[in-house]
Amino acid sequence: MKKLSTEEIHHHLDELQDWKLEGSAIKKNWQFEDFRAAMKFINEVADLANRYDHHPELFNVYNKVSLKFSTHDAGGLTERDFKMAKEVDKIQ
Amino acid sequence: MKKLSTEEIHHHLDELQDWKLEGSAIKKNWQFEDFRAAMKFINEVADLANRYDHHPELFNVYNKVSLKFSTHDAGGLTERDFKMAKEVDKIQ
């Protein structure tokens, strides 16, 4: 997987909602109604991570969840990270 | 819930395995066989958090999980945090 250029990264970010660049990763924060809703979301993210074999950094406290994607093997962001971001954003 | 004294905290920590003091929280790191095993553990922790209505800060990346407990309402560590740590350590 080819590391994306800064221009490609910003093009991808423009297509997404609320994902921010953080170092060599993309990050988004969510706030749910309660802990159960947060855990439901986390499990749906886990299903996607298994399906695409690409795993986020995940942070949770009560109703808050943060996800970060980066492609460590490529030393930066790749198409895989933005594919995952798009799939995560489809979760209802 | 009463905030524990430093002496009480160290007494509790001595009874636990691999939990460390970090600021006004207790923290432990786990490494599992793979992401699925990590997610199974996270879901069991979530069940405990729901049962005792006390929720950790949770961090996960692939097969690694970290948990932190603190009692924000008490401004430090209480018996509830150590109860949760003991319950989490019973997960197989």
Short mmCIF file of N, CA and C in Angstrom, two decimals:
data_model
loop_
_atom_site.label_atom_id
_atom_site.label_comp_id
_atom_site.label_asym_id
_atom_site.label_seq_id
_atom_site.Cartn_x
_atom_site.Cartn_y
_atom_site.Cartn_z
N MET A 1 0.85 -1.21 0.00
CA MET A 1 0.00 0.00 0.00
C MET A 1 0.88 1.26 0.00
N LYS A 2 0.61 2.12 -0.94
CA LYS A 2 1.43 3.33 -1.14
C LYS A 2 1.00 4.42 -0.16
N LYS A 3 1.98 5.03 0.49
CA LYS A 3 1.73 6.18 1.36
C LYS A 3 1.20 7.34 0.52
N LEU A 4 0.14 7.99 1.01
CA LEU A 4 -0.46 9.09 0.24
C LEU A 4 0.33 10.38 0.39
N SER A 5 0.28 11.21 -0.63
CA SER A 5 0.90 12.54 -0.56
C SER A 5 0.02 13.47 0.28
N THR A 6 0.58 14.58 0.72
CA THR A 6 -0.19 15.57 1.50
C THR A 6 -1.41 16.03 0.71
N GLU A 7 -1.23 16.22 -0.59
CA GLU A 7 -2.34 16.67 -1.45
C GLU A 7 -3.45 15.62 -1.48
N GLU A 8 -3.06 14.36 -1.65
CA GLU A 8 -4.04 13.27 -1.68
C GLU A 8 -4.79 13.17 -0.34
N ILE A 9 -4.04 13.34 0.77
CA ILE A 9 -4.65 13.28 2.10
C ILE A 9 -5.71 14.37 2.25
N HIS A 10 -5.38 15.58 1.86
CA HIS A 10 -6.33 16.68 2.02
C HIS A 10 -7.54 16.52 1.10
N HIS A 11 -7.32 15.95 -0.06
CA HIS A 11 -8.44 15.64 -0.97
C HIS A 11 -9.40 14.65 -0.29
N HIS A 12 -8.82 13.59 0.30
CA HIS A 12 -9.65 12.59 1.00
C HIS A 12 -10.37 13.21 2.20
N LEU A 13 -9.65 14.02 2.97
CA LEU A 13 -10.25 14.63 4.17
C LEU A 13 -11.45 15.52 3.80
N ASP A 14 -11.33 16.19 2.67
CA ASP A 14 -12.43 17.06 2.22
C ASP A 14 -13.71 16.26 1.95
N GLU A 15 -13.55 14.99 1.62
CA GLU A 15 -14.72 14.14 1.32
C GLU A 15 -15.37 13.59 2.58
N LEU A 16 -14.68 13.72 3.72
CA LEU A 16 -15.15 13.14 4.98
C LEU A 16 -15.68 14.21 5.92
N GLN A 17 -16.48 13.78 6.90
CA GLN A 17 -17.03 14.70 7.90
C GLN A 17 -16.35 14.48 9.24
N ASP A 18 -15.72 15.54 9.77
CA ASP A 18 -15.21 15.54 11.15
C ASP A 18 -13.98 14.67 11.39
N TRP A 19 -13.40 14.11 10.35
CA TRP A 19 -12.12 13.43 10.52
C TRP A 19 -11.02 14.48 10.44
N LYS A 20 -10.07 14.42 11.37
CA LYS A 20 -8.97 15.40 11.42
C LYS A 20 -7.64 14.65 11.28
N LEU A 21 -6.69 15.36 10.72
CA LEU A 21 -5.33 14.85 10.65
C LEU A 21 -4.67 15.01 12.01
N GLU A 22 -4.04 13.95 12.52
CA GLU A 22 -3.30 14.06 13.79
C GLU A 22 -2.00 13.30 13.62
N GLY A 23 -0.91 14.01 13.45
CA GLY A 23 0.36 13.37 13.13
C GLY A 23 0.23 12.64 11.82
N SER A 24 0.57 11.35 11.79
CA SER A 24 0.44 10.57 10.55
C SER A 24 -0.79 9.67 10.60
N ALA A 25 -1.83 10.14 11.31
CA ALA A 25 -3.08 9.39 11.42
C ALA A 25 -4.27 10.30 11.16
N ILE A 26 -5.44 9.71 10.92
CA ILE A 26 -6.69 10.47 10.91
C ILE A 26 -7.51 10.05 12.12
N LYS A 27 -8.18 11.03 12.73
CA LYS A 27 -8.87 10.81 13.99
C LYS A 27 -10.27 11.41 13.96
N LYS A 28 -11.21 10.74 14.63
CA LYS A 28 -12.56 11.30 14.79
C LYS A 28 -13.09 10.94 16.18
N ASN A 29 -13.85 11.85 16.76
CA ASN A 29 -14.47 11.65 18.08
C ASN A 29 -15.98 11.53 17.94
N TRP A 30 -16.56 10.65 18.73
CA TRP A 30 -18.03 10.49 18.78
C TRP A 30 -18.50 10.62 20.22
N GLN A 31 -19.75 11.09 20.35
CA GLN A 31 -20.39 11.08 21.66
C GLN A 31 -21.77 10.44 21.49
N PHE A 32 -22.01 9.37 22.23
CA PHE A 32 -23.26 8.62 22.11
C PHE A 32 -24.17 8.92 23.30
N GLU A 33 -25.37 8.33 23.26
CA GLU A 33 -26.35 8.58 24.31
C GLU A 33 -25.85 8.03 25.65
N ASP A 34 -25.25 6.85 25.61
CA ASP A 34 -24.77 6.21 26.84
C ASP A 34 -23.68 5.19 26.51
N PHE A 35 -23.23 4.49 27.54
CA PHE A 35 -22.16 3.51 27.38
C PHE A 35 -22.57 2.36 26.46
N ARG A 36 -23.84 1.91 26.59
CA ARG A 36 -24.30 0.79 25.75
C ARG A 36 -24.24 1.15 24.27
N ALA A 37 -24.66 2.36 23.95
CA ALA A 37 -24.63 2.82 22.55
C ALA A 37 -23.18 2.92 22.05
N ALA A 38 -22.28 3.37 22.93
CA ALA A 38 -20.85 3.45 22.57
C ALA A 38 -20.30 2.05 22.30
N MET A 39 -20.66 1.07 23.13
CA MET A 39 -20.16 -0.30 22.96
C MET A 39 -20.74 -0.95 21.70
N LYS A 40 -21.98 -0.62 21.39
CA LYS A 40 -22.59 -1.14 20.15
C LYS A 40 -21.78 -0.64 18.94
N PHE A 41 -21.47 0.64 18.95
CA PHE A 41 -20.66 1.23 17.88
C PHE A 41 -19.29 0.56 17.81
N ILE A 42 -18.64 0.39 18.96
CA ILE A 42 -17.31 -0.23 19.02
C ILE A 42 -17.34 -1.63 18.40
N ASN A 43 -18.38 -2.38 18.69
CA ASN A 43 -18.49 -3.73 18.13
C ASN A 43 -18.71 -3.71 16.62
N GLU A 44 -19.42 -2.71 16.14
CA GLU A 44 -19.61 -2.61 14.68
C GLU A 44 -18.30 -2.19 14.00
N VAL A 45 -17.54 -1.32 14.67
CA VAL A 45 -16.21 -0.96 14.15
C VAL A 45 -15.31 -2.20 14.13
N ALA A 46 -15.40 -3.02 15.17
CA ALA A 46 -14.58 -4.25 15.24
C ALA A 46 -14.91 -5.20 14.10
N ASP A 47 -16.22 -5.31 13.76
CA ASP A 47 -16.62 -6.16 12.62
C ASP A 47 -15.99 -5.66 11.33
N LEU A 48 -16.01 -4.34 11.13
CA LEU A 48 -15.38 -3.74 9.94
C LEU A 48 -13.87 -3.99 9.93
N ALA A 49 -13.25 -3.83 11.10
CA ALA A 49 -11.80 -4.04 11.21
C ALA A 49 -11.43 -5.47 10.86
N ASN A 50 -12.26 -6.43 11.30
CA ASN A 50 -12.03 -7.83 10.94
C ASN A 50 -12.23 -8.06 9.45
N ARG A 51 -13.30 -7.46 8.92
CA ARG A 51 -13.62 -7.68 7.50
C ARG A 51 -12.51 -7.16 6.59
N TYR A 52 -11.98 -5.97 6.91
CA TYR A 52 -10.97 -5.34 6.05
C TYR A 52 -9.55 -5.57 6.56
N ASP A 53 -9.42 -6.31 7.66
CA ASP A 53 -8.12 -6.57 8.29
C ASP A 53 -7.31 -5.28 8.46
N HIS A 54 -7.96 -4.28 8.99
CA HIS A 54 -7.30 -2.99 9.26
C HIS A 54 -7.91 -2.44 10.55
N HIS A 55 -7.07 -2.25 11.55
CA HIS A 55 -7.56 -2.02 12.91
C HIS A 55 -7.24 -0.61 13.40
N PRO A 56 -8.21 0.01 14.05
CA PRO A 56 -7.98 1.38 14.56
C PRO A 56 -7.28 1.37 15.91
N GLU A 57 -6.77 2.53 16.31
CA GLU A 57 -6.55 2.81 17.73
C GLU A 57 -7.89 3.29 18.26
N LEU A 58 -8.31 2.71 19.36
CA LEU A 58 -9.66 2.96 19.88
C LEU A 58 -9.56 3.45 21.31
N PHE A 59 -10.26 4.55 21.60
CA PHE A 59 -10.33 5.05 22.96
C PHE A 59 -11.79 5.22 23.34
N ASN A 60 -12.13 4.77 24.52
CA ASN A 60 -13.52 4.91 25.02
C ASN A 60 -13.52 5.30 26.49
N VAL A 61 -14.37 6.25 26.81
CA VAL A 61 -14.72 6.47 28.21
C VAL A 61 -16.21 6.82 28.25
N TYR A 62 -16.96 5.99 28.97
CA TYR A 62 -18.43 6.06 29.05
C TYR A 62 -19.07 6.21 27.66
N ASN A 63 -19.64 7.37 27.34
CA ASN A 63 -20.37 7.50 26.06
C ASN A 63 -19.51 8.09 24.94
N LYS A 64 -18.23 8.27 25.21
CA LYS A 64 -17.33 8.87 24.22
C LYS A 64 -16.43 7.80 23.57
N VAL A 65 -16.25 7.93 22.27
CA VAL A 65 -15.36 7.03 21.53
C VAL A 65 -14.49 7.87 20.58
N SER A 66 -13.20 7.54 20.52
CA SER A 66 -12.32 8.13 19.51
C SER A 66 -11.67 7.00 18.72
N LEU A 67 -11.54 7.20 17.42
CA LEU A 67 -10.84 6.24 16.57
C LEU A 67 -9.74 6.95 15.81
N LYS A 68 -8.63 6.24 15.66
CA LYS A 68 -7.52 6.74 14.83
C LYS A 68 -7.14 5.65 13.83
N PHE A 69 -6.95 6.04 12.58
CA PHE A 69 -6.44 5.09 11.59
C PHE A 69 -5.12 5.60 11.02
N SER A 70 -4.21 4.65 10.82
CA SER A 70 -2.93 4.92 10.18
C SER A 70 -2.42 3.59 9.64
N THR A 71 -1.57 3.62 8.64
CA THR A 71 -1.02 2.37 8.11
C THR A 71 0.45 2.27 8.50
N HIS A 72 0.68 1.56 9.62
CA HIS A 72 2.03 1.52 10.19
C HIS A 72 3.05 0.95 9.21
N ASP A 73 2.63 -0.08 8.43
CA ASP A 73 3.55 -0.71 7.47
C ASP A 73 4.02 0.27 6.40
N ALA A 74 3.18 1.27 6.12
CA ALA A 74 3.53 2.24 5.08
C ALA A 74 4.14 3.51 5.69
N GLY A 75 4.14 3.59 7.02
CA GLY A 75 4.70 4.76 7.70
C GLY A 75 3.87 6.02 7.52
N GLY A 76 2.56 5.86 7.33
CA GLY A 76 1.71 7.04 7.15
C GLY A 76 0.30 6.63 6.74
N LEU A 77 -0.38 7.54 6.08
CA LEU A 77 -1.75 7.28 5.64
C LEU A 77 -1.79 6.69 4.24
N THR A 78 -2.70 5.71 4.07
CA THR A 78 -2.89 5.08 2.76
C THR A 78 -4.38 5.07 2.44
N GLU A 79 -4.71 4.57 1.25
CA GLU A 79 -6.12 4.44 0.84
C GLU A 79 -6.90 3.59 1.85
N ARG A 80 -6.24 2.63 2.48
CA ARG A 80 -6.92 1.73 3.44
C ARG A 80 -7.51 2.52 4.60
N ASP A 81 -6.79 3.55 5.06
CA ASP A 81 -7.27 4.34 6.20
C ASP A 81 -8.54 5.10 5.83
N PHE A 82 -8.55 5.65 4.64
CA PHE A 82 -9.72 6.42 4.22
C PHE A 82 -10.90 5.50 3.87
N LYS A 83 -10.59 4.31 3.35
CA LYS A 83 -11.64 3.31 3.13
C LYS A 83 -12.32 2.98 4.46
N MET A 84 -11.51 2.73 5.50
CA MET A 84 -12.07 2.41 6.83
C MET A 84 -12.89 3.58 7.38
N ALA A 85 -12.37 4.80 7.25
CA ALA A 85 -13.10 5.99 7.73
C ALA A 85 -14.47 6.07 7.07
N LYS A 86 -14.52 5.83 5.76
CA LYS A 86 -15.80 5.88 5.03
C LYS A 86 -16.74 4.79 5.50
N GLU A 87 -16.20 3.59 5.71
CA GLU A 87 -17.05 2.46 6.18
C GLU A 87 -17.58 2.74 7.59
N VAL A 88 -16.72 3.26 8.47
CA VAL A 88 -17.14 3.59 9.84
C VAL A 88 -18.26 4.63 9.80
N ASP A 89 -18.14 5.60 8.91
CA ASP A 89 -19.15 6.67 8.84
C ASP A 89 -20.50 6.16 8.33
N LYS A 90 -20.53 4.97 7.74
CA LYS A 90 -21.81 4.38 7.28
C LYS A 90 -22.56 3.70 8.42
N ILE A 91 -21.89 3.46 9.56
CA ILE A 91 -22.54 2.80 10.71
C ILE A 91 -23.66 3.70 11.22
N GLN A 92 -24.85 3.11 11.38
CA GLN A 92 -26.02 3.89 11.86
C GLN A 92 -26.06 3.88 13.38
N MET B 1 -19.16 7.88 48.03
CA MET B 1 -17.93 7.06 48.06
C MET B 1 -16.74 7.91 48.53
N LYS B 2 -16.06 7.41 49.54
CA LYS B 2 -14.94 8.13 50.15
C LYS B 2 -13.65 7.90 49.35
N LYS B 3 -12.95 8.98 49.09
CA LYS B 3 -11.64 8.91 48.45
C LYS B 3 -10.67 8.17 49.38
N LEU B 4 -9.91 7.23 48.84
CA LEU B 4 -8.99 6.45 49.66
C LEU B 4 -7.72 7.24 49.98
N SER B 5 -7.12 6.93 51.12
CA SER B 5 -5.83 7.53 51.48
C SER B 5 -4.72 6.83 50.70
N THR B 6 -3.56 7.45 50.65
CA THR B 6 -2.40 6.86 49.98
C THR B 6 -2.09 5.49 50.57
N GLU B 7 -2.20 5.37 51.88
CA GLU B 7 -1.92 4.10 52.55
C GLU B 7 -2.93 3.02 52.12
N GLU B 8 -4.18 3.39 52.08
CA GLU B 8 -5.23 2.45 51.64
C GLU B 8 -5.00 2.03 50.18
N ILE B 9 -4.62 2.99 49.33
CA ILE B 9 -4.37 2.69 47.91
C ILE B 9 -3.25 1.67 47.77
N HIS B 10 -2.16 1.87 48.51
CA HIS B 10 -1.03 0.94 48.39
C HIS B 10 -1.35 -0.43 48.97
N HIS B 11 -2.17 -0.46 49.99
CA HIS B 11 -2.64 -1.74 50.54
C HIS B 11 -3.43 -2.50 49.46
N HIS B 12 -4.34 -1.79 48.78
CA HIS B 12 -5.14 -2.43 47.71
C HIS B 12 -4.25 -2.87 46.55
N LEU B 13 -3.30 -2.01 46.15
CA LEU B 13 -2.43 -2.35 45.02
C LEU B 13 -1.61 -3.61 45.30
N ASP B 14 -1.21 -3.78 46.55
CA ASP B 14 -0.44 -4.96 46.93
C ASP B 14 -1.23 -6.25 46.74
N GLU B 15 -2.55 -6.13 46.80
CA GLU B 15 -3.41 -7.32 46.63
C GLU B 15 -3.66 -7.66 45.16
N LEU B 16 -3.29 -6.75 44.27
CA LEU B 16 -3.57 -6.93 42.84
C LEU B 16 -2.30 -7.26 42.07
N GLN B 17 -2.49 -7.80 40.87
CA GLN B 17 -1.35 -8.14 40.00
C GLN B 17 -1.29 -7.18 38.82
N ASP B 18 -0.16 -6.48 38.70
CA ASP B 18 0.14 -5.68 37.50
C ASP B 18 -0.70 -4.41 37.34
N TRP B 19 -1.49 -4.06 38.33
CA TRP B 19 -2.14 -2.76 38.30
C TRP B 19 -1.17 -1.73 38.87
N LYS B 20 -1.04 -0.59 38.16
CA LYS B 20 -0.12 0.47 38.57
C LYS B 20 -0.91 1.75 38.83
N LEU B 21 -0.37 2.54 39.72
CA LEU B 21 -0.93 3.86 39.98
C LEU B 21 -0.48 4.80 38.86
N GLU B 22 -1.43 5.55 38.29
CA GLU B 22 -1.06 6.55 37.27
C GLU B 22 -1.89 7.80 37.54
N GLY B 23 -1.26 8.80 38.11
CA GLY B 23 -2.00 9.99 38.55
C GLY B 23 -2.98 9.58 39.62
N SER B 24 -4.25 9.96 39.43
CA SER B 24 -5.28 9.57 40.39
C SER B 24 -6.12 8.40 39.87
N ALA B 25 -5.47 7.53 39.08
CA ALA B 25 -6.15 6.35 38.54
C ALA B 25 -5.29 5.11 38.73
N ILE B 26 -5.88 3.93 38.55
CA ILE B 26 -5.10 2.70 38.45
C ILE B 26 -5.22 2.18 37.03
N LYS B 27 -4.11 1.62 36.54
CA LYS B 27 -4.03 1.24 35.13
C LYS B 27 -3.41 -0.15 34.99
N LYS B 28 -3.90 -0.89 34.01
CA LYS B 28 -3.28 -2.18 33.68
C LYS B 28 -3.31 -2.39 32.17
N ASN B 29 -2.27 -3.04 31.64
CA ASN B 29 -2.16 -3.34 30.21
C ASN B 29 -2.27 -4.84 29.97
N TRP B 30 -2.93 -5.23 28.91
CA TRP B 30 -3.04 -6.63 28.52
C TRP B 30 -2.58 -6.79 27.07
N GLN B 31 -2.07 -7.99 26.78
CA GLN B 31 -1.77 -8.33 25.39
C GLN B 31 -2.40 -9.69 25.10
N PHE B 32 -3.26 -9.74 24.11
CA PHE B 32 -3.99 -10.96 23.77
C PHE B 32 -3.41 -11.59 22.51
N GLU B 33 -3.98 -12.75 22.16
CA GLU B 33 -3.47 -13.48 20.99
C GLU B 33 -3.72 -12.69 19.71
N ASP B 34 -4.90 -12.09 19.63
CA ASP B 34 -5.25 -11.35 18.42
C ASP B 34 -6.36 -10.33 18.75
N PHE B 35 -6.83 -9.64 17.73
CA PHE B 35 -7.86 -8.61 17.89
C PHE B 35 -9.17 -9.19 18.41
N ARG B 36 -9.54 -10.39 17.92
CA ARG B 36 -10.80 -11.01 18.36
C ARG B 36 -10.78 -11.27 19.86
N ALA B 37 -9.65 -11.77 20.35
CA ALA B 37 -9.52 -12.07 21.78
C ALA B 37 -9.58 -10.77 22.59
N ALA B 38 -8.97 -9.71 22.06
CA ALA B 38 -9.00 -8.40 22.73
C ALA B 38 -10.44 -7.89 22.81
N MET B 39 -11.20 -8.04 21.71
CA MET B 39 -12.59 -7.56 21.68
C MET B 39 -13.48 -8.38 22.61
N LYS B 40 -13.20 -9.68 22.72
CA LYS B 40 -13.96 -10.54 23.65
C LYS B 40 -13.76 -10.02 25.08
N PHE B 41 -12.51 -9.73 25.42
CA PHE B 41 -12.19 -9.19 26.74
C PHE B 41 -12.90 -7.84 26.96
N ILE B 42 -12.84 -6.97 25.97
CA ILE B 42 -13.46 -5.64 26.08
C ILE B 42 -14.97 -5.77 26.35
N ASN B 43 -15.60 -6.72 25.68
CA ASN B 43 -17.04 -6.92 25.89
C ASN B 43 -17.35 -7.47 27.28
N GLU B 44 -16.46 -8.28 27.79
CA GLU B 44 -16.67 -8.79 29.16
C GLU B 44 -16.45 -7.67 30.18
N VAL B 45 -15.48 -6.81 29.92
CA VAL B 45 -15.28 -5.63 30.78
C VAL B 45 -16.52 -4.73 30.73
N ALA B 46 -17.08 -4.56 29.53
CA ALA B 46 -18.29 -3.73 29.37
C ALA B 46 -19.46 -4.29 30.18
N ASP B 47 -19.59 -5.62 30.19
CA ASP B 47 -20.66 -6.25 30.99
C ASP B 47 -20.47 -5.93 32.48
N LEU B 48 -19.23 -6.03 32.95
CA LEU B 48 -18.94 -5.69 34.35
C LEU B 48 -19.23 -4.21 34.63
N ALA B 49 -18.82 -3.35 33.70
CA ALA B 49 -19.04 -1.90 33.86
C ALA B 49 -20.53 -1.59 33.96
N ASN B 50 -21.34 -2.29 33.15
CA ASN B 50 -22.79 -2.11 33.23
C ASN B 50 -23.34 -2.62 34.55
N ARG B 51 -22.85 -3.80 34.97
CA ARG B 51 -23.36 -4.41 36.19
C ARG B 51 -23.08 -3.54 37.41
N TYR B 52 -21.87 -2.99 37.48
CA TYR B 52 -21.47 -2.20 38.66
C TYR B 52 -21.63 -0.69 38.44
N ASP B 53 -22.09 -0.32 37.25
CA ASP B 53 -22.25 1.09 36.88
C ASP B 53 -20.98 1.90 37.19
N HIS B 54 -19.86 1.35 36.75
CA HIS B 54 -18.56 2.02 36.93
C HIS B 54 -17.72 1.69 35.69
N HIS B 55 -17.34 2.74 34.96
CA HIS B 55 -16.81 2.55 33.62
C HIS B 55 -15.34 2.93 33.52
N PRO B 56 -14.56 2.13 32.84
CA PRO B 56 -13.12 2.44 32.69
C PRO B 56 -12.85 3.42 31.56
N GLU B 57 -11.66 3.97 31.56
CA GLU B 57 -11.08 4.49 30.32
C GLU B 57 -10.46 3.30 29.63
N LEU B 58 -10.78 3.14 28.36
CA LEU B 58 -10.37 1.93 27.64
C LEU B 58 -9.58 2.33 26.40
N PHE B 59 -8.43 1.69 26.22
CA PHE B 59 -7.63 1.91 25.02
C PHE B 59 -7.36 0.57 24.37
N ASN B 60 -7.52 0.51 23.06
CA ASN B 60 -7.24 -0.74 22.33
C ASN B 60 -6.53 -0.44 21.02
N VAL B 61 -5.51 -1.22 20.73
CA VAL B 61 -4.97 -1.26 19.38
C VAL B 61 -4.59 -2.72 19.09
N TYR B 62 -5.22 -3.27 18.07
CA TYR B 62 -5.10 -4.68 17.68
C TYR B 62 -5.24 -5.62 18.89
N ASN B 63 -4.15 -6.26 19.33
CA ASN B 63 -4.30 -7.26 20.42
C ASN B 63 -4.00 -6.67 21.80
N LYS B 64 -3.80 -5.37 21.87
CA LYS B 64 -3.44 -4.72 23.14
C LYS B 64 -4.65 -3.95 23.71
N VAL B 65 -4.82 -4.06 25.01
CA VAL B 65 -5.88 -3.35 25.72
C VAL B 65 -5.30 -2.72 26.98
N SER B 66 -5.65 -1.47 27.26
CA SER B 66 -5.34 -0.85 28.54
C SER B 66 -6.63 -0.36 29.18
N LEU B 67 -6.73 -0.54 30.48
CA LEU B 67 -7.87 -0.02 31.24
C LEU B 67 -7.36 0.88 32.35
N LYS B 68 -8.11 1.94 32.60
CA LYS B 68 -7.85 2.84 33.73
C LYS B 68 -9.15 3.02 34.52
N PHE B 69 -9.05 2.91 35.83
CA PHE B 69 -10.20 3.21 36.69
C PHE B 69 -9.88 4.36 37.62
N SER B 70 -10.86 5.23 37.81
CA SER B 70 -10.77 6.32 38.76
C SER B 70 -12.21 6.73 39.08
N THR B 71 -12.42 7.34 40.24
CA THR B 71 -13.79 7.78 40.59
C THR B 71 -13.83 9.30 40.51
N HIS B 72 -14.28 9.80 39.35
CA HIS B 72 -14.22 11.24 39.08
C HIS B 72 -15.04 12.03 40.12
N ASP B 73 -16.19 11.48 40.52
CA ASP B 73 -17.04 12.18 41.50
C ASP B 73 -16.33 12.37 42.84
N ALA B 74 -15.40 11.47 43.17
CA ALA B 74 -14.68 11.56 44.44
C ALA B 74 -13.33 12.27 44.27
N GLY B 75 -12.97 12.56 43.03
CA GLY B 75 -11.69 13.22 42.74
C GLY B 75 -10.48 12.35 43.03
N GLY B 76 -10.64 11.04 42.89
CA GLY B 76 -9.51 10.14 43.13
C GLY B 76 -9.96 8.69 43.13
N LEU B 77 -9.20 7.85 43.81
CA LEU B 77 -9.51 6.42 43.85
C LEU B 77 -10.41 6.08 45.04
N THR B 78 -11.36 5.19 44.79
CA THR B 78 -12.26 4.73 45.86
C THR B 78 -12.30 3.20 45.84
N GLU B 79 -13.03 2.63 46.77
CA GLU B 79 -13.21 1.17 46.82
C GLU B 79 -13.80 0.65 45.50
N ARG B 80 -14.63 1.47 44.85
CA ARG B 80 -15.26 1.02 43.60
C ARG B 80 -14.22 0.68 42.53
N ASP B 81 -13.15 1.47 42.47
CA ASP B 81 -12.11 1.23 41.46
C ASP B 81 -11.41 -0.10 41.70
N PHE B 82 -11.14 -0.40 42.96
CA PHE B 82 -10.44 -1.65 43.27
C PHE B 82 -11.37 -2.85 43.15
N LYS B 83 -12.66 -2.64 43.44
CA LYS B 83 -13.66 -3.70 43.19
C LYS B 83 -13.68 -4.05 41.70
N MET B 84 -13.69 -3.03 40.84
CA MET B 84 -13.71 -3.27 39.39
C MET B 84 -12.43 -3.98 38.95
N ALA B 85 -11.27 -3.53 39.46
CA ALA B 85 -9.99 -4.15 39.10
C ALA B 85 -10.02 -5.64 39.45
N LYS B 86 -10.54 -5.96 40.62
CA LYS B 86 -10.62 -7.38 41.04
C LYS B 86 -11.56 -8.18 40.14
N GLU B 87 -12.70 -7.58 39.80
CA GLU B 87 -13.66 -8.27 38.92
C GLU B 87 -13.07 -8.48 37.52
N VAL B 88 -12.38 -7.47 37.00
CA VAL B 88 -11.76 -7.58 35.67
C VAL B 88 -10.72 -8.70 35.68
N ASP B 89 -9.97 -8.81 36.77
CA ASP B 89 -8.92 -9.84 36.85
C ASP B 89 -9.48 -11.26 36.93
N LYS B 90 -10.80 -11.39 37.21
CA LYS B 90 -11.42 -12.72 37.24
C LYS B 90 -11.84 -13.20 35.84
N ILE B 91 -11.82 -12.26 34.86
CA ILE B 91 -12.19 -12.64 33.49
C ILE B 91 -11.17 -13.64 32.95
N GLN B 92 -11.68 -14.74 32.40
CA GLN B 92 -10.78 -15.80 31.87
C GLN B 92 -10.46 -15.52 30.42
#
